[in-house]
């Protein structure tokens, strides 16, 4: 029995995902002894969620992978519909507008082409959004890598004091504000 290219691709993707999830926890074993670096955080985030673990923000991992899962679903859905309407359109063009799919027999060929274009556009948009989620993963790890050692003290003070501001005509009263961190 032969397998199609799509089935082989699905099997390869499955093997890669399983391997990634099995190796992912062990890759962070020696992180705690090293000095923290924003660049290392970004490098670790090349594996989605890796930079967040490096920055001790593992709670973000389900959000990242949830975004990838949702986008993966919509990419798959739009691709399948796009492919189905493409095949229907090409069949009609090559067979004198004879429909191939009975569910769409009442649709004119121009509508089938419009449906193909619509799902193609949505498919491309979902791929772009997925790349955006990946980029946000990188930016988040890099920014929080810089802020890792930033300490926020509870002692924030704001002092307001009367002051005089110099103008061309002399002095004008004002209020000075000093915020101490």
Coordinates of C-alpha atoms in Angstrom, one line a residue:
X1 CA 0.0 0.0 0.0
X2 CA 1.5 3.4 -1.0
X3 CA 1.2 6.5 1.1
X4 CA 0.6 9.9 -0.4
X5 CA 2.9 12.9 0.0
X6 CA 0.4 14.5 2.4
X7 CA 0.3 11.4 4.7
X8 CA 4.1 11.3 4.7
X9 CA 4.2 15.0 5.6
X10 CA 1.7 14.5 8.4
X11 CA 3.8 11.6 9.8
X12 CA 7.0 13.6 9.6
X13 CA 5.3 16.6 11.4
X14 CA 4.0 14.2 14.0
X15 CA 7.4 12.7 14.7
X16 CA 9.0 16.2 14.9
X17 CA 6.3 17.4 17.4
X18 CA 6.7 14.4 19.6
X19 CA 10.5 14.7 19.5
X20 CA 10.3 18.3 20.4
X21 CA 8.0 17.8 23.4
X22 CA 10.1 14.9 24.7
X23 CA 13.4 16.7 24.4
X24 CA 12.1 20.2 25.5
X25 CA 12.1 19.7 29.3
X26 CA 15.7 18.3 29.4
X27 CA 17.2 21.2 27.4
X28 CA 16.8 23.6 30.3
X29 CA 18.6 21.5 33.0
X30 CA 21.7 23.7 33.2
X31 CA 20.1 27.2 32.8
X32 CA 20.0 28.2 36.5
X33 CA 23.8 28.3 37.0
X34 CA 24.5 30.7 34.1
X35 CA 24.3 34.5 34.0
X36 CA 21.1 35.8 32.6
X37 CA 21.2 37.4 29.1
X38 CA 18.5 38.9 26.8
X39 CA 20.3 37.5 23.8
X40 CA 20.3 34.0 25.3
X41 CA 16.6 34.4 26.1
X42 CA 15.9 35.2 22.4
X43 CA 18.0 32.3 21.2
X44 CA 16.1 29.9 23.5
X45 CA 12.9 31.3 22.1
X46 CA 13.7 30.0 18.7
X47 CA 12.0 27.0 20.2
X48 CA 8.6 28.5 20.9
X49 CA 8.3 29.0 24.7
X50 CA 12.0 28.4 25.3
X51 CA 12.8 32.0 26.0
X52 CA 9.9 32.2 28.4
X53 CA 11.2 29.2 30.4
X54 CA 14.7 30.8 30.4
X55 CA 13.1 34.0 31.8
X56 CA 11.2 32.0 34.4
X57 CA 7.8 32.9 32.8
X58 CA 6.7 29.4 31.9
X59 CA 3.0 30.4 32.5
X60 CA 3.2 32.0 29.0
X61 CA 3.9 28.7 27.2
X62 CA 0.2 27.5 27.1
X63 CA -0.7 30.9 25.5
X64 CA 2.0 30.5 22.9
X65 CA 1.2 26.9 22.0
X66 CA -2.6 27.7 22.2
X67 CA -2.1 30.4 19.6
X68 CA -0.1 28.0 17.4
X69 CA -2.8 25.3 17.8
X70 CA -5.7 27.7 16.9
X71 CA -3.8 29.0 13.9
X72 CA -2.8 25.5 12.8
X73 CA -6.5 24.5 12.8
X74 CA -7.5 27.5 10.7
X75 CA -4.5 27.0 8.3
X76 CA -5.5 23.4 7.8
X77 CA -9.2 24.2 7.4
X78 CA -8.6 27.0 4.9
X79 CA -6.0 25.0 2.9
X80 CA -8.4 22.0 2.6
X81 CA -11.3 24.2 1.4
X82 CA -9.0 26.1 -0.9
X83 CA -7.6 22.9 -2.4
X84 CA -11.2 21.5 -2.8
X85 CA -12.4 24.6 -4.7
X86 CA -9.2 24.7 -6.8
X87 CA -9.8 21.1 -7.9
X88 CA -13.4 21.8 -8.6
X89 CA -12.6 24.9 -10.7
X90 CA -9.9 23.1 -12.7
X91 CA -12.2 20.2 -13.3
X92 CA -14.9 22.5 -14.6
X93 CA -12.5 24.4 -16.8
X94 CA -11.2 21.2 -18.4
X95 CA -14.7 19.6 -18.8
X96 CA -16.9 22.3 -20.2
X97 CA -18.3 23.6 -16.9
X98 CA -19.4 20.1 -15.8
X99 CA -19.4 20.1 -11.9
X100 CA -17.4 17.5 -10.1
X101 CA -18.8 18.0 -6.6
X102 CA -22.5 17.5 -6.3
X103 CA -22.8 19.8 -3.3
X104 CA -21.7 22.7 -5.6
X105 CA -23.4 21.7 -8.8
X106 CA -25.7 24.8 -8.6
X107 CA -22.8 27.2 -8.2
X108 CA -21.5 28.9 -11.4
X109 CA -17.8 28.4 -12.2
X110 CA -17.1 32.0 -11.4
X111 CA -18.4 31.5 -7.9
X112 CA -16.2 28.5 -7.4
X113 CA -13.2 30.5 -8.5
X114 CA -14.3 33.3 -6.0
X115 CA -14.6 30.7 -3.2
X116 CA -11.1 29.4 -4.1
X117 CA -9.7 33.0 -4.0
X118 CA -11.4 33.7 -0.7
X119 CA -10.0 30.5 1.1
X120 CA -6.6 31.1 -0.5
X121 CA -6.5 34.7 0.9
X122 CA -7.7 33.4 4.4
X123 CA -5.0 30.7 4.3
X124 CA -2.3 33.2 3.5
X125 CA -3.5 35.5 6.3
X126 CA -3.5 32.7 8.8
X127 CA 0.1 31.8 7.8
X128 CA 1.1 35.5 8.3
X129 CA -0.6 35.7 11.7
X130 CA 1.2 32.5 12.7
X131 CA 4.5 34.1 11.8
X132 CA 3.4 37.1 13.8
X133 CA 2.8 34.9 16.9
X134 CA 6.3 33.4 16.5
X135 CA 7.8 36.9 16.2
X136 CA 5.9 38.0 19.3
X137 CA 7.4 35.0 21.1
X138 CA 10.9 36.2 20.1
X139 CA 10.2 39.8 21.1
X140 CA 8.6 38.8 24.4
X141 CA 11.6 36.7 25.4
X142 CA 14.1 39.4 24.4
X143 CA 12.3 42.2 26.2
X144 CA 11.7 40.2 29.4
X145 CA 15.3 39.0 29.1
X146 CA 16.4 42.7 29.4
X147 CA 14.0 43.2 32.3
X148 CA 14.9 40.0 34.2
X149 CA 17.2 41.8 36.7
X150 CA 15.1 44.9 36.9
X151 CA 13.8 45.3 40.5
X152 CA 10.7 47.2 41.4
X153 CA 10.7 48.6 44.9
X154 CA 7.6 49.3 46.8
X155 CA 9.0 52.7 47.9
X156 CA 7.8 54.9 45.1
X157 CA 7.5 58.5 46.1
X158 CA 6.1 61.6 44.4
X159 CA 7.0 65.0 45.8
X160 CA 5.2 68.1 44.7
X161 CA 6.7 71.4 45.6
X162 CA 6.0 75.0 44.6
X163 CA 8.5 76.4 42.2
X164 CA 9.2 79.5 40.1
X165 CA 9.7 79.2 36.4
X166 CA 11.8 81.7 34.4
X167 CA 10.0 83.5 31.6
X168 CA 11.0 86.4 29.3
X169 CA 9.1 88.8 31.6
X170 CA 10.5 87.5 34.9
X171 CA 9.3 84.6 37.0
X172 CA 6.0 82.7 36.9
X173 CA 4.8 80.4 39.7
X174 CA 4.5 76.7 39.0
X175 CA 4.5 73.3 40.6
X176 CA 7.5 71.0 40.5
X177 CA 7.1 67.2 40.6
X178 CA 9.8 64.7 41.5
X179 CA 9.2 61.0 41.2
X180 CA 11.7 58.7 42.9
X181 CA 12.0 55.0 42.2

